[in-house]
GROMACS .gro file of C-alpha atoms in nm:
model
  336
    1MET     CA    1  -3.424  -1.577  -5.042
    2LEU     CA    2  -3.597  -1.523  -4.708
    3ALA     CA    3  -3.413  -1.322  -4.441
    4PRO     CA    4  -3.368  -1.537  -4.127
    5LEU     CA    5  -3.541  -1.391  -3.823
    6TYR     CA    6  -3.279  -1.384  -3.548
    7VAL     CA    7  -3.037  -1.144  -3.378
    8HIS     CA    8  -2.670  -1.225  -3.313
    9ARG     CA    9  -2.391  -1.028  -3.151
   10ASP     CA   10  -2.057  -1.200  -3.096
   11ALA     CA   11  -1.989  -1.004  -2.780
   12LEU     CA   12  -2.223  -0.926  -2.494
   13PRO     CA   13  -2.292  -0.551  -2.483
   14ARG     CA   14  -2.170  -0.361  -2.181
   15ARG     CA   15  -2.527  -0.323  -2.052
   16VAL     CA   16  -2.833  -0.531  -2.136
   17VAL     CA   17  -3.180  -0.473  -1.993
   18VAL     CA   18  -3.434  -0.755  -2.015
   19LEU     CA   19  -3.809  -0.708  -1.981
   20GLY     CA   20  -4.023  -1.019  -1.961
   21ASP     CA   21  -4.378  -1.067  -2.088
   22LEU     CA   22  -4.539  -0.724  -2.094
   23ASN     CA   23  -4.907  -0.820  -2.119
   24ALA     CA   24  -5.006  -0.491  -2.286
   25GLN     CA   25  -4.885  -0.281  -1.990
   26ALA     CA   26  -4.770   0.031  -2.176
   27THR     CA   27  -4.758   0.252  -1.867
   28LEU     CA   28  -4.536   0.000  -1.687
   29LEU     CA   29  -4.311  -0.017  -1.993
   30GLU     CA   30  -4.264   0.359  -1.985
   31ARG     CA   31  -4.192   0.353  -1.611
   32TYR     CA   32  -3.927   0.088  -1.658
   33LEU     CA   33  -3.762   0.264  -1.949
   34ARG     CA   34  -3.748   0.594  -1.763
   35GLY     CA   35  -3.629   0.437  -1.439
   36LEU     CA   36  -3.352   0.248  -1.618
   37ARG     CA   37  -3.246   0.560  -1.809
   38LEU     CA   38  -3.350   0.422  -2.146
   39LEU     CA   39  -3.616   0.685  -2.216
   40ARG     CA   40  -3.552   1.057  -2.190
   41ARG     CA   41  -3.805   1.312  -2.069
   42ASP     CA   42  -3.869   1.414  -2.429
   43GLY     CA   43  -3.971   1.055  -2.510
   44HIS     CA   44  -3.663   0.962  -2.712
   45TRP     CA   45  -3.401   0.692  -2.657
   46GLY     CA   46  -3.171   0.770  -2.368
   47GLY     CA   47  -2.987   0.441  -2.325
   48ARG     CA   48  -2.693   0.511  -2.554
   49GLN     CA   49  -2.531   0.173  -2.626
   50THR     CA   50  -2.755  -0.027  -2.394
   51VAL     CA   51  -2.943  -0.315  -2.557
   52LEU     CA   52  -3.302  -0.365  -2.443
   53VAL     CA   53  -3.442  -0.714  -2.494
   54GLN     CA   54  -3.818  -0.753  -2.460
   55MET     CA   55  -3.899  -1.123  -2.434
   56GLY     CA   56  -4.225  -1.126  -2.632
   57ASP     CA   57  -4.594  -1.120  -2.539
   58VAL     CA   58  -4.616  -0.743  -2.558
   59VAL     CA   59  -4.982  -0.789  -2.650
   60ASN     CA   60  -5.295  -0.931  -2.483
   61ARG     CA   61  -5.454  -0.922  -2.139
   62GLY     CA   62  -5.402  -0.550  -2.077
   63PRO     CA   63  -5.501  -0.198  -2.179
   64GLY     CA   64  -5.199  -0.067  -2.371
   65ALA     CA   65  -5.082  -0.309  -2.641
   66ARG     CA   66  -5.090  -0.054  -2.922
   67ARG     CA   67  -4.909   0.212  -2.721
   68ALA     CA   68  -4.643  -0.039  -2.612
   69MET     CA   69  -4.587  -0.159  -2.969
   70ASP     CA   70  -4.563   0.198  -3.096
   71LEU     CA   71  -4.298   0.280  -2.836
   72LEU     CA   72  -4.081  -0.025  -2.903
   73MET     CA   73  -4.105   0.024  -3.279
   74ARG     CA   74  -4.013   0.391  -3.255
   75LEU     CA   75  -3.722   0.346  -3.016
   76ARG     CA   76  -3.539   0.077  -3.211
   77PRO     CA   77  -3.392   0.295  -3.489
   78GLU     CA   78  -3.308   0.562  -3.233
   79ALA     CA   79  -3.118   0.308  -3.022
   80GLN     CA   80  -2.941   0.158  -3.322
   81ALA     CA   81  -2.823   0.503  -3.430
   82GLU     CA   82  -2.634   0.526  -3.099
   83GLY     CA   83  -2.492   0.173  -3.106
   84GLY     CA   84  -2.760   0.022  -2.885
   85ASP     CA   85  -3.067  -0.174  -2.983
   86VAL     CA   86  -3.425  -0.259  -2.892
   87VAL     CA   87  -3.482  -0.629  -2.956
   88TRP     CA   88  -3.848  -0.727  -2.937
   89LEU     CA   89  -3.863  -1.107  -2.951
   90LEU     CA   90  -4.153  -1.295  -3.101
   91GLY     CA   91  -4.387  -1.448  -2.844
   92ASN     CA   92  -4.672  -1.693  -2.885
   93HIS     CA   93  -4.926  -1.417  -2.818
   94GLU     CA   94  -4.791  -1.206  -3.103
   95VAL     CA   95  -4.835  -1.500  -3.340
   96MET     CA   96  -5.188  -1.571  -3.218
   97SER     CA   97  -5.290  -1.207  -3.235
   98VAL     CA   98  -5.186  -1.153  -3.596
   99LEU     CA   99  -5.357  -1.478  -3.702
  100GLN     CA  100  -5.701  -1.398  -3.560
  101TYR     CA  101  -5.671  -1.614  -3.249
  102GLU     CA  102  -5.817  -1.345  -3.027
  103ALA     CA  103  -5.903  -1.549  -2.719
  104HIS     CA  104  -5.674  -1.335  -2.502
  105VAL     CA  105  -5.739  -0.995  -2.659
  106SER     CA  106  -5.894  -0.764  -2.401
  107ALA     CA  107  -6.172  -0.516  -2.472
  108ASP     CA  108  -5.922  -0.240  -2.396
  109GLU     CA  109  -5.695  -0.364  -2.676
  110TYR     CA  110  -5.975  -0.328  -2.929
  111LEU     CA  111  -6.066   0.012  -2.787
  112GLU     CA  112  -5.719   0.143  -2.871
  113PHE     CA  113  -5.820   0.110  -3.236
  114ALA     CA  114  -6.166   0.267  -3.205
  115THR     CA  115  -6.240   0.627  -3.298
  116PRO     CA  116  -6.297   0.883  -3.018
  117GLY     CA  117  -6.666   0.890  -3.105
  118GLU     CA  118  -6.691   0.512  -3.083
  119VAL     CA  119  -6.514   0.512  -2.747
  120ALA     CA  120  -6.748   0.779  -2.608
  121ALA     CA  121  -7.060   0.594  -2.724
  122PHE     CA  122  -6.929   0.265  -2.585
  123SER     CA  123  -6.848   0.421  -2.247
  124LEU     CA  124  -7.197   0.568  -2.222
  125GLU     CA  125  -7.366   0.240  -2.313
  126ARG     CA  126  -7.140   0.053  -2.070
  127ALA     CA  127  -7.253   0.282  -1.787
  128ARG     CA  128  -7.614   0.209  -1.879
  129LYS     CA  129  -7.551  -0.166  -1.877
  130ILE     CA  130  -7.400  -0.145  -1.529
  131LEU     CA  131  -7.721   0.022  -1.409
  132ASP     CA  132  -7.931  -0.243  -1.586
  133PHE     CA  133  -7.732  -0.530  -1.436
  134SER     CA  134  -7.754  -0.373  -1.091
  135GLY     CA  135  -8.134  -0.359  -1.099
  136PRO     CA  136  -8.367  -0.084  -0.972
  137PRO     CA  137  -8.202   0.098  -0.679
  138ASP     CA  138  -8.526   0.110  -0.479
  139ARG     CA  139  -8.614  -0.262  -0.506
  140PRO     CA  140  -8.485  -0.486  -0.223
  141GLN     CA  141  -8.312  -0.779  -0.395
  142ARG     CA  142  -7.987  -0.971  -0.424
  143VAL     CA  143  -7.753  -0.828  -0.689
  144ASP     CA  144  -7.524  -1.091  -0.837
  145SER     CA  145  -7.168  -1.023  -0.946
  146LEU     CA  146  -7.146  -0.787  -1.240
  147GLU     CA  147  -6.801  -0.896  -1.353
  148GLY     CA  148  -6.887  -1.193  -1.572
  149ARG     CA  149  -7.195  -1.033  -1.727
  150LEU     CA  150  -7.016  -0.705  -1.793
  151LEU     CA  151  -6.713  -0.874  -1.949
  152ALA     CA  152  -6.938  -1.077  -2.178
  153TRP     CA  153  -7.123  -0.763  -2.285
  154GLU     CA  154  -6.796  -0.576  -2.346
  155ALA     CA  155  -6.655  -0.860  -2.556
  156ALA     CA  156  -6.966  -0.862  -2.774
  157HIS     CA  157  -7.005  -0.486  -2.818
  158VAL     CA  158  -6.661  -0.323  -2.794
  159PRO     CA  159  -6.577  -0.112  -3.101
  160GLY     CA  160  -6.245  -0.118  -3.283
  161LYS     CA  161  -6.235  -0.486  -3.380
  162ASP     CA  162  -6.225  -0.427  -3.755
  163ALA     CA  163  -5.953  -0.164  -3.724
  164TYR     CA  164  -5.757  -0.391  -3.490
  165ARG     CA  165  -5.772  -0.681  -3.735
  166ALA     CA  166  -5.668  -0.462  -4.025
  167ALA     CA  167  -5.369  -0.328  -3.831
  168MET     CA  168  -5.266  -0.681  -3.730
  169SER     CA  169  -5.298  -0.825  -4.081
  170ALA     CA  170  -5.000  -0.905  -4.302
  171ASN     CA  171  -5.034  -0.562  -4.463
  172GLY     CA  172  -5.112  -0.375  -4.140
  173VAL     CA  173  -4.857  -0.166  -3.957
  174TYR     CA  174  -4.834  -0.400  -3.657
  175GLY     CA  175  -4.897  -0.727  -3.837
  176ALA     CA  176  -4.619  -0.660  -4.086
  177HIS     CA  177  -4.378  -0.564  -3.809
  178ILE     CA  178  -4.460  -0.868  -3.595
  179ARG     CA  179  -4.398  -1.098  -3.891
  180ARG     CA  180  -4.040  -0.964  -3.898
  181LEU     CA  181  -3.965  -1.011  -3.527
  182PRO     CA  182  -3.671  -1.236  -3.436
  183VAL     CA  183  -3.750  -1.572  -3.282
  184VAL     CA  184  -3.417  -1.595  -3.099
  185CYS     CA  185  -3.132  -1.367  -2.995
  186ARG     CA  186  -2.780  -1.455  -2.891
  187MET     CA  187  -2.535  -1.205  -2.749
  188GLY     CA  188  -2.203  -1.345  -2.635
  189PRO     CA  189  -2.266  -1.635  -2.395
  190LEU     CA  190  -2.637  -1.556  -2.348
  191VAL     CA  191  -2.929  -1.675  -2.558
  192PHE     CA  192  -3.272  -1.514  -2.531
  193VAL     CA  193  -3.593  -1.687  -2.644
  194HIS     CA  194  -3.956  -1.652  -2.547
  195GLY     CA  195  -4.035  -2.006  -2.433
  196GLY     CA  196  -3.718  -2.213  -2.447
  197LEU     CA  197  -3.508  -2.417  -2.686
  198SER     CA  198  -3.513  -2.796  -2.683
  199PRO     CA  199  -3.203  -2.975  -2.813
  200GLY     CA  200  -3.383  -3.055  -3.137
  201TRP     CA  201  -3.471  -2.696  -3.215
  202ALA     CA  202  -3.139  -2.564  -3.087
  203SER     CA  203  -2.953  -2.801  -3.320
  204LEU     CA  204  -3.074  -2.588  -3.612
  205GLY     CA  205  -2.855  -2.302  -3.490
  206LEU     CA  206  -2.950  -1.936  -3.492
  207GLU     CA  207  -2.971  -1.908  -3.868
  208GLY     CA  208  -3.171  -2.229  -3.899
  209LEU     CA  209  -3.420  -2.115  -3.637
  210GLY     CA  210  -3.454  -1.778  -3.805
  211ARG     CA  211  -3.504  -1.943  -4.141
  212LYS     CA  212  -3.776  -2.173  -4.006
  213ALA     CA  213  -3.960  -1.870  -3.871
  214ALA     CA  214  -3.935  -1.689  -4.204
  215GLU     CA  215  -4.056  -1.999  -4.388
  216ALA     CA  216  -4.356  -2.032  -4.156
  217TRP     CA  217  -4.464  -1.675  -4.233
  218ALA     CA  218  -4.399  -1.732  -4.604
  219THR     CA  219  -4.685  -1.985  -4.616
  220HIS     CA  220  -4.915  -1.681  -4.566
  221PRO     CA  221  -5.134  -1.830  -4.292
  222THR     CA  222  -5.467  -1.657  -4.236
  223TYR     CA  223  -5.557  -1.827  -3.909
  224TYR     CA  224  -5.346  -1.962  -3.626
  225GLN     CA  225  -5.475  -2.312  -3.699
  226ASP     CA  226  -5.326  -2.288  -4.050
  227LEU     CA  227  -4.979  -2.320  -3.897
  228ASP     CA  228  -4.807  -2.658  -3.882
  229PRO     CA  229  -4.887  -2.802  -3.535
  230ARG     CA  230  -4.527  -2.926  -3.513
  231GLY     CA  231  -4.377  -2.620  -3.676
  232ILE     CA  232  -4.169  -2.353  -3.509
  233PHE     CA  233  -4.466  -2.143  -3.397
  234ARG     CA  234  -4.698  -2.415  -3.262
  235ASP     CA  235  -4.481  -2.704  -3.147
  236PRO     CA  236  -4.546  -2.753  -2.772
  237VAL     CA  237  -4.170  -2.786  -2.723
  238GLY     CA  238  -4.086  -2.522  -2.981
  239PRO     CA  239  -3.922  -2.185  -2.908
  240LEU     CA  240  -4.251  -2.008  -2.831
  241TRP     CA  241  -4.420  -2.270  -2.612
  242HIS     CA  242  -4.143  -2.467  -2.437
  243ARG     CA  243  -4.176  -2.480  -2.056
  244ALA     CA  244  -3.980  -2.788  -1.944
  245TYR     CA  245  -3.677  -2.596  -1.816
  246CYS     CA  246  -3.907  -2.388  -1.597
  247VAL     CA  247  -4.123  -2.660  -1.447
  248SER     CA  248  -3.890  -2.958  -1.406
  249THR     CA  249  -3.548  -3.028  -1.259
  250ALA     CA  250  -3.530  -3.390  -1.376
  251ARG     CA  251  -3.191  -3.516  -1.488
  252VAL     CA  252  -3.304  -3.546  -1.848
  253VAL     CA  253  -3.425  -3.184  -1.845
  254ARG     CA  254  -3.092  -3.065  -1.709
  255ALA     CA  255  -2.915  -3.263  -1.979
  256ASP     CA  256  -3.142  -3.117  -2.247
  257ALA     CA  257  -3.070  -2.762  -2.133
  258ALA     CA  258  -2.695  -2.823  -2.137
  259LEU     CA  259  -2.715  -2.981  -2.484
  260ALA     CA  260  -2.929  -2.700  -2.626
  261LEU     CA  261  -2.691  -2.435  -2.494
  262ALA     CA  262  -2.389  -2.622  -2.628
  263SER     CA  263  -2.550  -2.638  -2.973
  264LEU     CA  264  -2.571  -2.260  -2.976
  265GLY     CA  265  -2.232  -2.197  -2.818
  266ALA     CA  266  -2.403  -2.033  -2.522
  267GLU     CA  267  -2.377  -2.066  -2.145
  268GLN     CA  268  -2.713  -1.941  -2.019
  269MET     CA  269  -3.066  -1.914  -2.155
  270ILE     CA  270  -3.304  -1.635  -2.058
  271VAL     CA  271  -3.671  -1.716  -2.116
  272GLY     CA  272  -4.013  -1.559  -2.074
  273HIS     CA  273  -4.355  -1.725  -2.125
  274THR     CA  274  -4.375  -1.912  -1.792
  275ARG     CA  275  -4.455  -1.696  -1.490
  276THR     CA  276  -4.214  -1.726  -1.202
  277ASP     CA  277  -4.500  -1.752  -0.952
  278SER     CA  278  -4.639  -2.057  -1.133
  279VAL     CA  279  -4.352  -2.288  -1.038
  280ILE     CA  280  -4.224  -2.425  -0.708
  281GLY     CA  281  -3.984  -2.182  -0.547
  282GLY     CA  282  -4.096  -1.886  -0.755
  283GLU     CA  283  -4.292  -1.577  -0.660
  284GLN     CA  284  -4.454  -1.277  -0.823
  285GLY     CA  285  -4.226  -0.991  -0.910
  286ARG     CA  286  -3.895  -1.178  -0.898
  287PRO     CA  287  -3.694  -1.352  -1.171
  288LEU     CA  288  -3.611  -1.714  -1.098
  289VAL     CA  289  -3.290  -1.910  -1.157
  290ARG     CA  290  -3.330  -2.268  -1.276
  291LEU     CA  291  -3.112  -2.570  -1.347
  292GLY     CA  292  -2.803  -2.454  -1.165
  293GLY     CA  293  -2.799  -2.113  -1.329
  294ARG     CA  294  -2.832  -2.233  -1.687
  295VAL     CA  295  -3.186  -2.094  -1.725
  296ILE     CA  296  -3.324  -1.765  -1.594
  297MET     CA  297  -3.697  -1.696  -1.599
  298SER     CA  298  -3.793  -1.335  -1.672
  299ASP     CA  299  -4.176  -1.345  -1.674
  300THR     CA  300  -4.242  -1.173  -1.341
  301SER     CA  301  -4.620  -1.125  -1.376
  302MET     CA  302  -4.623  -0.768  -1.507
  303GLY     CA  303  -4.976  -0.638  -1.491
  304ALA     CA  304  -5.104  -0.884  -1.231
  305PRO     CA  305  -5.311  -0.697  -0.968
  306GLY     CA  306  -5.072  -0.480  -0.770
  307GLU     CA  307  -4.766  -0.632  -0.934
  308PRO     CA  308  -4.524  -0.423  -1.141
  309GLY     CA  309  -4.285  -0.716  -1.189
  310SER     CA  310  -3.913  -0.659  -1.232
  311ALA     CA  311  -3.652  -0.630  -1.504
  312LEU     CA  312  -3.315  -0.798  -1.545
  313VAL     CA  313  -3.005  -0.582  -1.579
  314ILE     CA  314  -2.692  -0.754  -1.711
  315GLU     CA  315  -2.379  -0.557  -1.648
  316GLY     CA  316  -2.036  -0.694  -1.562
  317ARG     CA  317  -2.031  -1.026  -1.377
  318TRP     CA  318  -2.385  -1.015  -1.249
  319ILE     CA  319  -2.740  -1.054  -1.368
  320GLU     CA  320  -2.945  -0.836  -1.135
  321ARG     CA  321  -3.312  -0.753  -1.089
  322TRP     CA  322  -3.455  -0.403  -1.081
  323SER     CA  323  -3.811  -0.298  -1.002
  324VAL     CA  324  -3.991   0.030  -1.064
  325GLY     CA  325  -4.002   0.080  -0.689
  326GLY     CA  326  -3.623   0.092  -0.686
  327ALA     CA  327  -3.561  -0.251  -0.534
  328LYS     CA  328  -3.245  -0.421  -0.658
  329GLY     CA  329  -3.077  -0.753  -0.600
  330ARG     CA  330  -2.845  -1.008  -0.755
  331VAL     CA  331  -3.014  -1.289  -0.943
  332ALA     CA  332  -2.724  -1.494  -1.078
  333GLU     CA  333  -2.362  -1.474  -1.175
  334ARG     CA  334  -2.312  -1.450  -1.546
  335ARG     CA  335  -2.136  -1.750  -1.693
  336ARG     CA  336  -1.854  -1.657  -1.927
   0.00000   0.00000   0.00000
């Protein structure tokens, strides 16, 4: 029998820290963990019984996916040994990345899997290409933007792709781990999910959702397109892709959110996936409260130029935000 892929705690832990979509920002992850007293100077878990929830999309678009995955994977058993936990939720980008949908994989992500010799050779050739694209320095001429041409060259020539794909395969260290990630987490009155839960998906309950995820992996898909388009990983209103609660305040959307939460015995839903600055009333770096406090958006654009984002800290009555610069503020009152 397949083990359902979900996390459930009857009671909300005394302290919960939530990190939204990470976008392969390993250095930011470390800064958050140290600033929130979850990572000691020696690199080990320092959060005691705190539960860290990472909302998915650890990978893609940035330079440190492998390092971020390594850290989360290493810290979980250390946290559990002290009564805490590190819950890394499954995001749509994790699913795409392990099933060879590499449209959002950056050159830097591949480079993390290249050998030192390959990295050195690539860096040297990249410097030469920049000179080539710039043209002779003594010839008066217009020099067009390098960015597009350089990115195209990097995508075609970056080393590490084979090693990356092996590590992300079903038998690879990261691919195997990602295939065991929970699709949903409920702790006390709060439910955490990457995209959102429609009433239809929520009606399956935690165990049903976890079972659907396990069954989807059990079909042994090779490519992302092998997945059922209406299944748990690809459905546009499924747990990994849902956006309606973030982009609409229509009466039917409010009713759907209330119904979904009631199905799970929860009061509030914390989601990632949709950036807070992409919706009316939102901005970079700040979580956003939606639908009268029922939904809280946690994707605060980590890794956008000049933007470190912010974390959620749930302690006592309040859900608060915390940024690596030390800024704090109340986001919403926790519903009981």
